[in-house]
Short mmCIF file of C-alpha atoms in Angstrom, two decimals:
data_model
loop_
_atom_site.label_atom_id
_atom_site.label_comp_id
_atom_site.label_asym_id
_atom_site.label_seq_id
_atom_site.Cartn_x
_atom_site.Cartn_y
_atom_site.Cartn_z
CA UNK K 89 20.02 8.64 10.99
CA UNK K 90 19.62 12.42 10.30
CA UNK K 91 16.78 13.77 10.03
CA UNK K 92 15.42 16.74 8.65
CA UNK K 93 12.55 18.98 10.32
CA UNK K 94 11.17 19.35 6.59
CA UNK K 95 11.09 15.68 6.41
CA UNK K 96 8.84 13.20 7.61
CA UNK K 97 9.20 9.42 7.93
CA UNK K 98 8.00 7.25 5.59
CA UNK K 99 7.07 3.59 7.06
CA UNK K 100 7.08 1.37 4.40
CA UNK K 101 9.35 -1.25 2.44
CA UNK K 102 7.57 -0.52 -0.68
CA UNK K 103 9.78 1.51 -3.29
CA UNK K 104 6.44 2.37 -5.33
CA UNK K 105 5.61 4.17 -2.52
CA UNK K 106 8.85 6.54 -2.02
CA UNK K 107 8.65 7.07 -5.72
CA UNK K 108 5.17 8.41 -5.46
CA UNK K 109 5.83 11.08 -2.48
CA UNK K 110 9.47 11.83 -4.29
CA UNK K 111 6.66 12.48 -7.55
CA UNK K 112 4.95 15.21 -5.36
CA UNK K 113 8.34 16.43 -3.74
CA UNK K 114 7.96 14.87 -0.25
CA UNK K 115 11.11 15.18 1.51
CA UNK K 116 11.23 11.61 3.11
CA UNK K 117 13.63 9.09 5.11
CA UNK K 118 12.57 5.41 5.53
CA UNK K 119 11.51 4.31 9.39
CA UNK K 120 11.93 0.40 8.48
CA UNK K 121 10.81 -2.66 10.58
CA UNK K 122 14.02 -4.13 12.87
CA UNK K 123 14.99 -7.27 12.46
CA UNK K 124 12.87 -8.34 16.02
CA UNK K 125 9.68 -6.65 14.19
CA UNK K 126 7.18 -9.33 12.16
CA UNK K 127 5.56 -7.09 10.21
CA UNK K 128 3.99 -9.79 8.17
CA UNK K 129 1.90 -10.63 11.42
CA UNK K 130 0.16 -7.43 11.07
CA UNK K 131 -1.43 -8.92 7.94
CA UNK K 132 -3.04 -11.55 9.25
CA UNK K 133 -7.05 -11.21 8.39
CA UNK K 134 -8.92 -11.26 10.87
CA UNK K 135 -12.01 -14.11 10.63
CA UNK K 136 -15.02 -12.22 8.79
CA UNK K 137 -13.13 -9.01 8.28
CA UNK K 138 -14.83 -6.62 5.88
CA UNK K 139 -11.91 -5.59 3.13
CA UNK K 140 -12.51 -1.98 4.19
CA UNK K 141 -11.96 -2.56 7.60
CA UNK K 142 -8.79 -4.91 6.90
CA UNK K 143 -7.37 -2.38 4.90
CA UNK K 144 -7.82 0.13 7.90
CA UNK K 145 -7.02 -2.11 10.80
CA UNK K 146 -3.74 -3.02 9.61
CA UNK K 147 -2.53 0.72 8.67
CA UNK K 148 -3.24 1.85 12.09
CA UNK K 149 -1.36 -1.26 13.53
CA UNK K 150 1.57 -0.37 11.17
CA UNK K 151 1.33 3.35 12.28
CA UNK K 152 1.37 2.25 15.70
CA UNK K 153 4.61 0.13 15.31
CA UNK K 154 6.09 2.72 13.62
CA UNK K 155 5.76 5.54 15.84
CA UNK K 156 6.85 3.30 18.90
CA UNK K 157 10.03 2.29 16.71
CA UNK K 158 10.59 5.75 16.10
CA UNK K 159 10.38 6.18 19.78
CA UNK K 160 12.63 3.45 20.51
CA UNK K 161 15.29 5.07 18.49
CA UNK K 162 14.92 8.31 19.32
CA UNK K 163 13.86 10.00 16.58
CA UNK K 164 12.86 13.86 16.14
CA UNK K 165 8.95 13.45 16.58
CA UNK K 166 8.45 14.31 12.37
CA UNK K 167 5.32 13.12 11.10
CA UNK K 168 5.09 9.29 10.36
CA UNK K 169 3.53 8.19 7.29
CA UNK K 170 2.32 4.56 6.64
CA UNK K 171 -0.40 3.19 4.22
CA UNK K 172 -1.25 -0.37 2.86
CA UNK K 173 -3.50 -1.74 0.12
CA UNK K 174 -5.41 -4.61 -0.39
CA UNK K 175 -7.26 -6.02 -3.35
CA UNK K 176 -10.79 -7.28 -3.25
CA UNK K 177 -12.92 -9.31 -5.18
CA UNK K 178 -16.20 -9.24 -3.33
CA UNK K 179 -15.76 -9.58 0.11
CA UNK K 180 -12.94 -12.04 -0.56
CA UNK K 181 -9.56 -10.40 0.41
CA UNK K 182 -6.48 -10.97 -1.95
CA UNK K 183 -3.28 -9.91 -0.30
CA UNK K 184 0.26 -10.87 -1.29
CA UNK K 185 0.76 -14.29 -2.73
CA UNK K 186 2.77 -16.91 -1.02
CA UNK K 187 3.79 -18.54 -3.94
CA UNK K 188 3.34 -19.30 -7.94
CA UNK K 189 0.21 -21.82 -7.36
CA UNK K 190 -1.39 -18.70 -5.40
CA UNK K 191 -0.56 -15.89 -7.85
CA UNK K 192 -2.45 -17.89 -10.79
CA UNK K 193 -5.30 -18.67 -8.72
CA UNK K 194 -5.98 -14.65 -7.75
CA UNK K 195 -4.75 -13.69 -11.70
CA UNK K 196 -7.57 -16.38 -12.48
CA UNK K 197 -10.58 -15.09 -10.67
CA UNK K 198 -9.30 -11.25 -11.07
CA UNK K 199 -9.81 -11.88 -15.17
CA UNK K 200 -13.48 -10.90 -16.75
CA UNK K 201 -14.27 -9.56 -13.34
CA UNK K 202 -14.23 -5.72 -12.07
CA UNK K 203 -12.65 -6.04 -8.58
CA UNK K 204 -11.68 -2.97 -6.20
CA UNK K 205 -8.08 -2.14 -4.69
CA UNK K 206 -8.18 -0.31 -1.14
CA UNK K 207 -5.29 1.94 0.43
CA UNK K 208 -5.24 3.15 3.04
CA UNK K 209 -3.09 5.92 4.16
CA UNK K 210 -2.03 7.18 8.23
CA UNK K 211 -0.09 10.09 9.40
CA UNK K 212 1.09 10.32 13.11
CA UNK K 213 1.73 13.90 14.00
CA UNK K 214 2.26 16.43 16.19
CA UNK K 215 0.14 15.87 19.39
CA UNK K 216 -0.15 12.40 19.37
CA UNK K 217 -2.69 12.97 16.40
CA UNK K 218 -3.34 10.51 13.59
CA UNK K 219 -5.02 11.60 10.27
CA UNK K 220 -6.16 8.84 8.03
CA UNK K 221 -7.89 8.47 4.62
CA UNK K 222 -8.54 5.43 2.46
CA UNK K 223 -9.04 5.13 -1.25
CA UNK K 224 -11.44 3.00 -2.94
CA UNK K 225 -10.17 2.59 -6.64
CA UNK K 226 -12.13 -0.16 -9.41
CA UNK K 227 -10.18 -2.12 -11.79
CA UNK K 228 -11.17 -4.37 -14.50
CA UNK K 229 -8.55 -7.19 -15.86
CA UNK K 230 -10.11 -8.62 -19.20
CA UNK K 231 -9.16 -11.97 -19.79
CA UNK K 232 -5.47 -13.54 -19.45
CA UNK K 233 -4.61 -17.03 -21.78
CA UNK K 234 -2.94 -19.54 -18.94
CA UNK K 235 0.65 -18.73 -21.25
CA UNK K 236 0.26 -14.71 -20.40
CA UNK K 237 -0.05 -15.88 -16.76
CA UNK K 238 2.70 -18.20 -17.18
CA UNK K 239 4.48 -15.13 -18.30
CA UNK K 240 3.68 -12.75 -16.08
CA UNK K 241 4.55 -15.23 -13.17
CA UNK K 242 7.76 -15.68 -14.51
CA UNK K 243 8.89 -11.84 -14.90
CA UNK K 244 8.54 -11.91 -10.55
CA UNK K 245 6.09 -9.15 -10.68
CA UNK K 246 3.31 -10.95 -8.96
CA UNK K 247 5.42 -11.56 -6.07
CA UNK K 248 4.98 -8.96 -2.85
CA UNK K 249 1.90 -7.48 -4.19
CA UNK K 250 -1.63 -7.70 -3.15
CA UNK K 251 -3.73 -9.46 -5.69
CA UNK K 252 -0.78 -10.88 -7.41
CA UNK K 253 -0.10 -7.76 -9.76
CA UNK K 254 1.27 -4.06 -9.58
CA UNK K 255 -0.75 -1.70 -12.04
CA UNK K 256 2.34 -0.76 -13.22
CA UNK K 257 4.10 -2.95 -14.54
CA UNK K 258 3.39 -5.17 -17.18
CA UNK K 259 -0.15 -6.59 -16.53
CA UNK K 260 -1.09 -3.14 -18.04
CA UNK K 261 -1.28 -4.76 -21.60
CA UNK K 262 -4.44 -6.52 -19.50
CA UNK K 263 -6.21 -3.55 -17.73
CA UNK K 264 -9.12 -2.39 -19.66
CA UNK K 265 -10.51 -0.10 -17.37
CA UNK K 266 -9.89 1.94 -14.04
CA UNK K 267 -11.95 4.43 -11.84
CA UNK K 268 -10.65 6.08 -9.10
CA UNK K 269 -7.41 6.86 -7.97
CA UNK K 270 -3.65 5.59 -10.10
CA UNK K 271 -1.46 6.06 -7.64
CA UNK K 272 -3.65 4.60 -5.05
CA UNK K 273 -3.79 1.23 -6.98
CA UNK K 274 -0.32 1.43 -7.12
CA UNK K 275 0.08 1.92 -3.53
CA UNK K 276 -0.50 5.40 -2.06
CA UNK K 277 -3.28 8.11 -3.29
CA UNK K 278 -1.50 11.05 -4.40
CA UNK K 279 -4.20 13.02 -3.74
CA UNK K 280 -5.47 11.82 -0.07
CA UNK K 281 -1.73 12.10 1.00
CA UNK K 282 -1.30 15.44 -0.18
CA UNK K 283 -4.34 16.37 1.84
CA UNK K 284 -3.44 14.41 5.07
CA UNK K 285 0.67 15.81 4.81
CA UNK K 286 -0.96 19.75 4.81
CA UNK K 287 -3.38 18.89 7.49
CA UNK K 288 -0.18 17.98 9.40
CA UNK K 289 2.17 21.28 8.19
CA UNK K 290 3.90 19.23 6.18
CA UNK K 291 5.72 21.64 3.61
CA UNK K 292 6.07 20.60 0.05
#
């Protein structure tokens, strides 16, 4: 892999994700798990874990598996990015279904209710620094019939997201309201990253 001192690494399998820092012109390359990594692991809740301090935990853990990977294959010390996002409802942490029976039962209790979607965002940099910020964004799902469910089960899009849904795609039709931060429900706060990627002399 070549890469560029105007790039940094991006640590994530999420495509949402490059699309948003290609949206603000982040030159990026992808610093993926290897095949001996379970990155799934990192997931895990931890028994009486706050959301916010899920959310948090887990992007430093990623951040530190990253930069070690990057390490391992000796890569020019660019800044390493990683972020990850949860959904909550409550104190009750939704993360990525593990199958259909699971996505209906989070689209179920998400419906009528306001619930809050968390991202948190890392940057390993020069130093042996790490700058982090996390985004707190509100989201209100009015109420799904079991057949748009059904339906929106069945397009896949449920599947590898936290809280069963990605903002967006097409459970838009259902979202009646949303404070905070778009991109950041759909994965990485414009806005916080831009801040965190100039604290680091990131040029874009």
């Amino acid at each position: 892999m070549t890469i560029s001192h105007e790039s940094i690494l991006l640590a994530s399998q999420s495509p949402r994700r490059r699309q948003l820092l290609e949206q603000i012109g982040v030159a990026h390359e992808l610093l993926l798990p290897e095949a001996h990594e379970d990155a799934e692991a990192l997931e895990a809740v931890l028994e009486g874990e706050t959301p916010d301090a899920y959310v948090q935990r887990v992007t430093r853990a990623k951040l530190d598996a990253a930069v070690a990977r990057r390490a391992r294959l000796e890569l020019p010390a660019v800044p390493v990015l990683v972020a990850d996002t949860t959904v909550a409802l409550g104190k009750r942490i939704l993360g990525k279904p593990a199958d259909e029976a699971e996505a209906r039962t989070m689209l179920r209790a998400l419906c009528g209710h306001t619930h809050r979607v968390l991202t948190a965002v890392a940057v390993a940099c020069e130093g042996n620094r790490v700058l982090h910020a996390l985004s707190v964004s509100r989201v209100r799902l009015e109420g799904m019939r079991e057949s748009d469910i059904d339906a929106y089960i069945a397009s896949g899009e449920p599947f590898g997201k936290a809280g069963a849904y990605g903002i967006q795609g097409r459970i838009a039709a259902f979202v009646a309201h949303v404070e905070g931060s778009y991109s950041g429900i759909m994965g990485l706060p414009l806005h916080e990253t831009a801040m965190l990627l100039r604290q680091a002399h990131v040029r874009f």
